[in-house]
XYZ file of N, CA, C and O in Angstrom:
688
model
N 91.950 82.907 62.536
C 93.308 82.425 62.674
C 93.798 82.745 64.087
O 93.544 83.819 64.610
N 94.510 81.832 64.711
C 94.982 82.034 66.080
C 96.408 82.550 66.066
O 97.146 82.381 65.111
N 96.793 83.166 67.167
C 98.138 83.693 67.328
C 98.992 82.624 67.998
O 98.875 82.379 69.185
N 99.853 81.964 67.243
C 100.634 80.839 67.754
C 101.755 81.262 68.692
O 102.431 80.416 69.254
N 101.983 82.556 68.884
C 103.043 82.996 69.794
C 102.613 82.854 71.251
O 103.450 82.818 72.121
N 101.321 82.782 71.520
C 100.821 82.582 72.877
C 100.630 81.087 73.101
O 100.050 80.398 72.258
N 101.066 80.550 74.236
C 100.946 79.103 74.473
C 99.510 78.598 74.401
O 99.264 77.502 73.895
N 98.557 79.383 74.877
C 97.160 78.926 74.878
C 96.547 78.925 73.476
O 95.465 78.392 73.280
N 97.256 79.495 72.498
C 96.718 79.568 71.139
C 97.192 78.405 70.255
O 96.805 78.328 69.095
N 97.983 77.498 70.814
C 98.467 76.351 70.035
C 97.308 75.394 69.800
O 96.509 75.124 70.690
N 97.235 74.878 68.606
C 96.145 73.957 68.252
C 96.243 72.685 69.082
O 97.315 72.165 69.334
N 95.091 72.195 69.519
C 95.027 70.997 70.356
C 95.199 69.742 69.509
O 94.681 69.658 68.398
N 95.906 68.767 70.068
C 96.095 67.485 69.375
C 95.083 66.468 69.896
O 94.446 66.669 70.936
N 94.972 65.335 69.191
C 94.081 64.264 69.643
C 94.559 63.700 70.976
O 93.753 63.346 71.835
N 95.876 63.625 71.150
C 96.423 63.109 72.412
C 96.023 64.010 73.582
O 95.647 63.527 74.648
N 96.089 65.332 73.390
C 95.695 66.262 74.458
C 94.196 66.161 74.737
O 93.778 66.208 75.898
N 93.401 65.962 73.707
C 91.957 65.779 73.914
C 91.694 64.508 74.723
O 90.825 64.492 75.592
N 92.456 63.446 74.443
C 92.308 62.196 75.206
C 92.675 62.394 76.672
O 91.989 61.885 77.561
N 93.775 63.110 76.932
C 94.182 63.380 78.323
C 93.088 64.148 79.068
O 92.779 63.841 80.223
N 92.510 65.142 78.392
C 91.447 65.944 79.006
C 90.226 65.071 79.273
O 89.606 65.152 80.336
N 89.880 64.200 78.336
C 88.717 63.322 78.509
C 88.901 62.408 79.715
O 87.969 62.216 80.507
N 90.092 61.852 79.872
C 90.371 60.959 81.007
C 90.261 61.728 82.327
O 89.640 61.260 83.289
N 90.849 62.945 82.378
C 90.808 63.742 83.613
C 89.377 64.161 83.944
O 88.968 64.121 85.110
N 88.593 64.516 82.941
C 87.190 64.877 83.196
C 86.403 63.671 83.688
O 85.528 63.795 84.544
N 86.733 62.478 83.158
C 86.095 61.248 83.627
C 86.379 60.989 85.100
O 85.504 60.542 85.843
N 87.616 61.294 85.530
C 87.961 61.136 86.956
C 87.146 62.103 87.818
O 86.682 61.739 88.899
N 86.975 63.331 87.355
C 86.179 64.307 88.107
C 84.712 63.893 88.152
O 84.045 64.081 89.165
N 84.222 63.317 87.069
C 82.851 62.813 87.050
C 82.720 61.650 88.031
O 81.761 61.570 88.796
N 83.722 60.770 88.051
C 83.705 59.609 88.943
C 83.745 59.983 90.415
O 83.194 59.275 91.255
N 84.406 61.101 90.754
C 84.488 61.522 92.163
C 83.321 62.417 92.567
O 83.224 62.803 93.726
N 82.466 62.763 91.612
C 81.282 63.554 91.939
C 81.466 65.051 91.824
O 80.580 65.817 92.198
N 82.596 65.500 91.323
C 82.788 66.939 91.147
C 81.969 67.473 89.979
O 81.665 68.658 89.942
N 81.664 66.616 89.030
C 80.829 66.989 87.885
C 79.602 66.083 87.872
O 79.728 64.873 88.055
N 78.433 66.683 87.664
C 77.256 65.831 87.491
C 77.176 65.417 86.020
O 77.981 65.838 85.191
N 76.208 64.592 85.695
C 76.126 64.019 84.351
C 75.998 65.090 83.267
O 76.690 65.033 82.247
N 75.152 66.091 83.494
C 74.967 67.111 82.451
C 76.221 67.963 82.273
O 76.598 68.296 81.150
N 76.919 68.296 83.390
C 78.171 69.047 83.272
C 79.221 68.227 82.528
O 79.935 68.746 81.673
N 79.300 66.945 82.861
C 80.265 66.065 82.206
C 79.983 65.976 80.711
O 80.894 66.102 79.888
N 78.741 65.801 80.340
C 78.384 65.708 78.922
C 78.683 67.013 78.185
O 79.197 67.006 77.066
N 78.356 68.151 78.828
C 78.651 69.452 78.201
C 80.148 69.640 77.986
O 80.587 70.084 76.930
N 80.932 69.297 79.000
C 82.382 69.464 78.873
C 82.969 68.503 77.854
O 83.896 68.862 77.129
N 82.441 67.297 77.769
C 82.932 66.358 76.760
C 82.606 66.870 75.351
O 83.395 66.700 74.429
N 81.454 67.510 75.191
C 81.136 68.147 73.916
C 82.106 69.274 73.598
O 82.518 69.446 72.441
N 82.493 70.015 74.644
C 83.468 71.095 74.457
C 84.850 70.548 74.100
O 85.609 71.202 73.384
N 85.173 69.341 74.609
C 86.460 68.719 74.274
C 86.539 68.457 72.772
O 87.544 68.754 72.117
N 85.472 67.900 72.222
C 85.504 67.596 70.791
C 85.461 68.862 69.941
O 85.983 68.879 68.837
N 84.881 69.940 70.454
C 84.793 71.188 69.703
C 86.022 72.075 69.894
O 86.197 73.050 69.163
N 86.892 71.754 70.864
C 88.051 72.602 71.167
C 89.013 72.658 69.983
O 89.292 71.653 69.345
N 89.506 73.854 69.724
C 90.470 74.049 68.647
C 91.876 74.206 69.218
O 92.835 73.668 68.685
N 92.000 74.933 70.334
C 93.323 75.209 70.902
C 93.452 74.569 72.290
O 92.452 74.191 72.913
N 94.684 74.495 72.768
C 94.904 73.966 74.111
C 94.323 74.915 75.161
O 93.948 74.489 76.242
N 94.225 76.201 74.829
C 93.575 77.149 75.737
C 92.110 76.815 75.927
O 91.577 76.944 77.030
N 91.439 76.373 74.839
C 90.044 75.948 74.954
C 89.924 74.755 75.898
O 88.991 74.667 76.697
N 90.878 73.830 75.814
C 90.862 72.656 76.692
C 91.160 73.043 78.141
O 90.543 72.522 79.073
N 92.102 73.954 78.326
C 92.465 74.378 79.684
C 91.296 75.068 80.373
O 91.120 74.934 81.591
N 90.483 75.794 79.607
C 89.337 76.488 80.202
C 88.350 75.523 80.864
O 87.621 75.915 81.774
N 88.347 74.272 80.459
C 87.437 73.285 81.037
C 87.813 72.924 82.476
O 87.023 72.324 83.192
N 89.022 73.301 82.894
C 89.524 72.935 84.220
C 89.677 74.137 85.148
O 90.187 73.995 86.249
N 89.238 75.306 84.745
C 89.445 76.509 85.564
C 88.789 76.396 86.942
O 89.276 76.966 87.903
N 87.685 75.646 87.036
C 86.994 75.516 88.324
C 87.195 74.142 88.957
O 86.500 73.796 89.907
N 88.152 73.383 88.446
C 88.395 72.028 88.963
C 89.810 71.909 89.513
O 90.761 72.439 88.943
N 89.969 71.167 90.619
C 91.314 70.939 91.156
C 92.017 69.812 90.388
O 91.526 69.341 89.371
N 93.155 69.369 90.889
C 93.838 68.207 90.311
C 92.908 67.011 90.408
O 92.080 66.981 91.308
N 92.967 66.034 89.575
C 93.923 65.817 88.493
C 93.538 66.600 87.250
O 92.369 66.799 86.942
N 94.559 67.024 86.565
C 94.402 67.669 85.264
C 95.656 67.379 84.459
O 96.713 67.144 85.036
N 95.552 67.378 83.152
C 96.730 67.123 82.332
C 97.825 68.148 82.599
O 97.553 69.295 82.967
N 99.072 67.723 82.400
C 100.219 68.581 82.700
C 100.183 69.884 81.901
O 100.476 70.954 82.424
N 99.813 69.810 80.620
C 99.784 71.032 79.811
C 98.735 72.016 80.317
O 98.908 73.226 80.222
N 97.656 71.498 80.907
C 96.622 72.370 81.476
C 97.161 73.063 82.726
O 96.964 74.257 82.927
N 97.884 72.319 83.559
C 98.461 72.886 84.776
C 99.429 74.013 84.432
O 99.464 75.038 85.110
N 100.200 73.845 83.362
C 101.129 74.905 82.941
C 100.370 76.150 82.481
O 100.801 77.260 82.717
N 99.243 75.950 81.799
C 98.481 77.088 81.292
C 97.670 77.788 82.378
O 97.450 78.988 82.326
N 97.216 77.004 83.357
C 96.433 77.591 84.458
C 97.348 77.674 85.669
O 97.210 76.915 86.610
N 98.298 78.570 85.620
C 99.210 78.746 86.749
C 98.479 79.524 87.829
O 97.857 80.548 87.544
N 98.519 79.041 89.073
C 97.850 79.793 90.138
C 98.543 81.132 90.341
O 99.751 81.231 90.159
N 97.790 82.166 90.688
C 98.416 83.465 90.930
C 99.351 83.389 92.131
O 99.140 82.600 93.051
N 100.374 84.188 92.092
C 101.322 84.226 93.204
C 100.575 84.655 94.466
O 99.751 85.569 94.423
N 100.820 83.986 95.623
C 100.082 84.319 96.837
C 100.295 85.761 97.267
O 99.380 86.427 97.691
N 101.501 86.249 97.165
C 101.804 87.638 97.495
C 102.698 88.172 96.394
O 103.648 87.498 95.991
N 102.430 89.386 95.921
C 103.326 89.924 94.904
C 104.717 90.085 95.486
O 104.868 90.347 96.681
N 105.736 89.905 94.681
C 107.091 90.036 95.202
C 107.335 91.448 95.725
O 106.849 92.419 95.148
N 108.040 91.517 96.822
C 108.326 92.810 97.428
C 109.310 93.582 96.559
O 110.286 93.026 96.068
N 109.031 94.834 96.374
C 109.921 95.703 95.617
C 110.671 96.533 96.649
O 110.052 97.255 97.440
N 112.003 96.434 96.673
C 112.766 97.070 97.745
C 112.525 98.574 97.877
O 112.469 99.094 98.962
N 112.383 99.289 96.775
C 112.221 100.734 96.870
C 110.750 101.145 96.891
O 110.441 102.306 96.721
N 109.832 100.188 97.072
C 108.396 100.483 97.124
C 107.724 99.719 98.257
O 106.912 98.838 98.028
N 108.031 100.076 99.516
C 107.441 99.332 100.640
C 105.927 99.495 100.742
O 105.266 98.688 101.377
N 105.351 100.514 100.112
C 103.908 100.738 100.171
C 103.226 100.364 98.863
O 102.120 100.781 98.598
N 103.906 99.571 98.048
C 103.336 99.098 96.800
C 103.645 100.017 95.635
O 104.383 101.000 95.764
N 103.079 99.660 94.491
C 103.295 100.431 93.274
C 101.955 100.827 92.673
O 100.941 100.172 92.886
N 101.977 101.909 91.933
C 100.783 102.366 91.234
C 100.467 101.360 90.137
O 101.322 101.057 89.302
N 99.254 100.788 90.120
C 98.947 99.764 89.126
C 98.980 100.273 87.688
O 99.182 99.501 86.763
N 98.783 101.548 87.483
C 98.768 102.102 86.126
C 100.174 102.377 85.603
O 100.460 102.136 84.439
N 101.047 102.901 86.463
C 102.371 103.317 86.000
C 103.492 102.417 86.495
O 104.577 102.443 85.934
N 103.256 101.649 87.558
C 104.306 100.801 88.119
C 105.284 101.566 88.984
O 106.287 101.018 89.418
N 105.012 102.835 89.255
C 105.907 103.643 90.077
C 105.591 103.433 91.556
O 104.444 103.180 91.916
N 106.613 103.542 92.417
C 106.389 103.333 93.850
C 105.430 104.360 94.435
O 105.394 105.507 94.020
N 104.656 103.918 95.426
C 103.718 104.797 96.125
C 104.347 105.334 97.401
O 105.186 104.686 98.019
N 103.886 106.492 97.822
C 104.366 107.139 99.028
C 103.729 106.514 100.266
O 102.686 105.872 100.186
N 104.355 106.744 101.406
C 103.746 106.329 102.665
C 102.724 107.364 103.128
O 101.990 107.136 104.070
N 102.631 108.479 102.433
C 101.711 109.558 102.795
C 100.404 109.437 102.011
O 100.383 109.027 100.865
N 99.318 109.852 102.636
C 97.996 109.773 102.042
C 97.658 111.056 101.280
O 97.855 112.165 101.787
N 97.122 110.883 100.078
C 96.681 112.019 99.271
C 95.536 112.754 99.972
O 95.491 113.983 99.994
N 94.624 111.986 100.554
C 93.468 112.577 101.231
C 93.908 113.420 102.429
O 93.447 114.553 102.609
N 94.815 112.883 103.242
C 95.280 113.630 104.418
C 96.015 114.901 103.991
O 95.757 115.981 104.533
N 96.903 114.784 103.012
C 97.651 115.958 102.550
C 96.710 117.013 101.967
O 96.853 118.207 102.246
N 95.747 116.576 101.176
C 94.817 117.518 100.563
C 93.947 118.225 101.578
O 93.736 119.441 101.492
N 93.408 117.483 102.547
C 92.544 118.101 103.563
C 93.330 119.031 104.486
O 92.845 120.111 104.849
N 94.539 118.620 104.862
C 95.365 119.510 105.682
C 95.666 120.798 104.935
O 95.611 121.890 105.509
N 95.968 120.683 103.655
C 96.272 121.865 102.865
C 95.023 122.712 102.648
O 95.083 123.931 102.653
N 93.898 122.059 102.484
C 92.634 122.774 102.256
C 92.261 123.633 103.472
O 91.849 124.787 103.318
N 92.425 123.076 104.674
C 91.992 123.788 105.877
C 93.109 124.586 106.563
O 92.829 125.566 107.247
N 94.350 124.153 106.415
C 95.468 124.859 107.070
C 96.544 125.245 106.061
O 97.726 125.353 106.390
N 96.136 125.440 104.816
C 97.081 125.700 103.729
C 97.832 126.999 103.857
O 98.956 127.112 103.370
N 97.241 127.990 104.509
C 97.966 129.253 104.656
C 99.223 129.066 105.510
O 100.142 129.870 105.451
N 99.285 127.964 106.277
C 100.479 127.632 107.055
C 101.288 126.510 106.400
O 102.279 126.043 106.962
N 100.838 126.023 105.249
C 101.579 125.006 104.496
C 101.580 123.630 105.127
O 102.444 122.807 104.819
N 100.611 123.344 105.999
C 100.612 122.093 106.766
C 100.538 120.869 105.848
O 101.259 119.891 106.046
N 99.692 120.912 104.839
C 99.573 119.777 103.922
C 100.853 119.514 103.156
O 101.223 118.370 102.902
N 101.539 120.589 102.783
C 102.811 120.441 102.068
C 103.904 119.899 102.994
O 104.722 119.089 102.575
N 103.933 120.341 104.236
C 104.892 119.785 105.188
C 104.625 118.297 105.397
O 105.549 117.493 105.444
N 103.353 117.930 105.539
C 102.982 116.528 105.715
C 103.479 115.676 104.553
O 104.001 114.583 104.747
N 103.321 116.186 103.340
C 103.718 115.419 102.150
C 105.220 115.469 101.899
O 105.710 114.804 100.991
N 105.946 116.239 102.679
C 107.394 116.300 102.503
C 107.834 117.345 101.491
O 109.005 117.403 101.129
N 106.932 118.195 101.026
C 107.263 119.265 100.080
C 107.504 120.538 100.895
O 106.714 121.482 100.883
N 108.613 120.566 101.616
C 108.852 121.628 102.587
C 109.118 122.985 101.952
O 108.879 124.006 102.588
N 109.582 123.030 100.731
C 109.854 124.314 100.085
C 108.597 125.143 99.936
O 108.556 126.326 100.316
N 107.554 124.552 99.377
C 106.285 125.271 99.202
C 105.659 125.541 100.568
O 105.131 126.633 100.816
N 105.717 124.575 101.470
C 105.156 124.754 102.810
C 105.830 125.902 103.549
O 105.166 126.698 104.216
N 107.136 125.979 103.428
C 107.880 127.048 104.083
C 107.498 128.408 103.503
O 107.330 129.381 104.248
N 107.342 128.485 102.201
C 106.930 129.749 101.571
C 105.558 130.176 102.080
O 105.335 131.361 102.377
N 104.628 129.227 102.206
C 103.280 129.561 102.663
C 103.283 130.025 104.121
O 102.635 131.018 104.463
N 103.999 129.325 104.979
C 103.997 129.707 106.400
C 104.725 131.040 106.612
O 104.283 131.872 107.392
N 105.839 131.251 105.916
C 106.568 132.506 106.075
C 105.741 133.691 105.585
O 105.738 134.757 106.205
N 105.044 133.495 104.472
C 104.227 134.574 103.938
C 103.094 134.948 104.905
O 102.736 136.117 105.025
N 102.559 133.956 105.593
C 101.464 134.223 106.540
C 101.996 134.812 107.841
O 101.484 135.817 108.339
N 103.042 134.212 108.398
C 103.528 134.624 109.725
C 104.296 135.940 109.665
O 104.089 136.828 110.505
N 105.189 136.113 108.694
C 106.008 137.326 108.651
C 105.192 138.578 108.333
O 105.587 139.681 108.698
N 104.081 138.415 107.673
C 103.239 139.583 107.386
C 102.131 139.733 108.425
O 101.247 140.581 108.253
N 102.184 138.915 109.480
C 101.189 138.929 110.561
C 99.770 138.786 110.014
O 98.828 139.374 110.515
N 99.645 138.011 108.951
C 98.334 137.729 108.387
C 97.825 138.786 107.426
O 96.712 138.675 106.917
N 98.611 139.836 107.183
C 98.153 140.889 106.273
C 98.003 140.362 104.843
O 97.187 140.888 104.083
N 98.756 139.369 104.472
C 98.657 138.793 103.129
C 97.783 137.541 103.118
O 97.882 136.715 102.216
N 96.926 137.438 104.139
C 96.057 136.253 104.185
C 95.086 136.222 103.018
O 94.609 135.158 102.644
N 94.807 137.366 102.395
C 93.954 137.369 101.207
C 94.648 136.658 100.044
O 94.007 136.280 99.070
N 95.950 136.458 100.154
C 96.701 135.685 99.149
C 96.933 134.257 99.641
O 96.725 133.292 98.901
N 97.356 134.101 100.898
C 97.753 132.776 101.383
C 96.572 131.837 101.611
O 96.708 130.631 101.418
N 95.424 132.362 102.010
C 94.255 131.493 102.230
C 93.760 130.898 100.910
O 93.608 129.676 100.797
N 93.503 131.707 99.863
C 93.101 131.090 98.591
C 94.190 130.185 98.010
O 93.890 129.163 97.390
N 95.462 130.578 98.215
C 96.568 129.749 97.742
C 96.486 128.368 98.386
O 96.616 127.345 97.723
N 96.253 128.313 99.693
C 96.149 127.033 100.397
C 94.949 126.213 99.937
O 95.045 124.992 99.778
N 93.814 126.892 99.707
C 92.614 126.174 99.250
C 92.833 125.597 97.858
O 92.549 124.423 97.604
N 93.356 126.414 96.962
C 93.618 125.940 95.590
C 94.661 124.831 95.611
O 94.522 123.815 94.912
N 95.683 124.993 96.417
C 96.729 123.972 96.532
C 96.155 122.661 97.068
O 96.503 121.577 96.600
N 95.235 122.745 98.042
C 94.584 121.544 98.575
C 93.759 120.830 97.524
O 93.771 119.601 97.423
N 93.042 121.590 96.720
C 92.244 120.996 95.644
C 93.148 120.335 94.618
O 92.858 119.227 94.135
N 94.252 120.971 94.303
C 95.204 120.381 93.347
C 95.766 119.075 93.886
O 95.876 118.085 93.157
N 96.112 119.047 95.154
C 96.638 117.814 95.753
C 95.603 116.696 95.665
O 95.923 115.556 95.340
N 94.341 117.024 95.941
C 93.292 116.007 95.926
C 92.953 115.509 94.523
O 92.557 114.357 94.351
N 93.080 116.350 93.530
C 92.641 115.966 92.186
C 93.763 115.588 91.243
O 93.522 114.971 90.211
N 94.986 115.916 91.558
C 96.109 115.671 90.655
C 96.919 114.468 91.133
O 96.683 113.938 92.203
N 97.855 114.042 90.342
C 98.776 112.967 90.731
C 99.940 113.577 91.511
O 101.072 113.600 91.043
N 99.650 114.081 92.701
C 100.652 114.752 93.514
C 101.677 113.774 94.039
O 101.405 112.590 94.225
N 102.848 114.300 94.325
C 103.961 113.474 94.790
C 104.481 114.011 96.117
O 104.300 115.176 96.442
N 105.145 113.121 96.862
C 105.728 113.548 98.128
C 107.117 114.132 97.883
O 107.542 114.285 96.741
N 107.828 114.430 98.955
C 109.149 115.028 98.848
C 110.187 114.128 98.201
O 111.200 114.608 97.692
N 109.959 112.823 98.176
C 110.879 111.886 97.554
C 110.464 111.547 96.120
O 111.058 110.676 95.503
N 109.429 112.201 95.618
C 108.996 111.979 94.245
C 108.041 110.810 94.075
O 107.716 110.442 92.958
N 107.585 110.222 95.170
C 106.654 109.099 95.090
C 105.212 109.603 95.056
O 104.879 110.570 95.736
N 104.391 108.934 94.294
C 102.993 109.330 94.160
C 102.256 109.113 95.475
O 102.373 108.073 96.108
N 101.490 110.148 95.902
C 100.701 110.020 97.124
C 99.614 108.963 96.896
O 99.017 108.889 95.838
N 99.387 108.119 97.906
C 98.388 107.061 97.725
C 97.056 107.437 98.291
O 96.844 108.344 98.983
């Protein structure tokens, strides 16, 4: 049983099959389809149950095609619409805006210079960065046994987690 709520799942009529047959004949006449392709597609026309089955016959063919096929095979938008608060795009999984900062750059900076909070400053997370640099500089490096591992672990977390910048955007 088909799901009639989707346009491509509507049962095909004889009139729609005739329109498809005529359009396929035009493609055969112009040489876009050879005889065996034309015969195979005509067999598929008679076997088609839904208009989606008929539309699939035109996925690799340009105009002419029946109007209902053109509606079902809408070309993809050339460029996705710009989202004002996401100039660097959106995360395809969550739809949330992406940061202008790189996850790789932030992670590597934090991994190698984390005791000074460089990766956190780069990502705009100045609170943690300030804590790391103050702890290293004010103690003249005496607490480096704490700040160095902290920076390394923090760098690994940035690289492996869904870290965010200072504005809450996911690092890309």
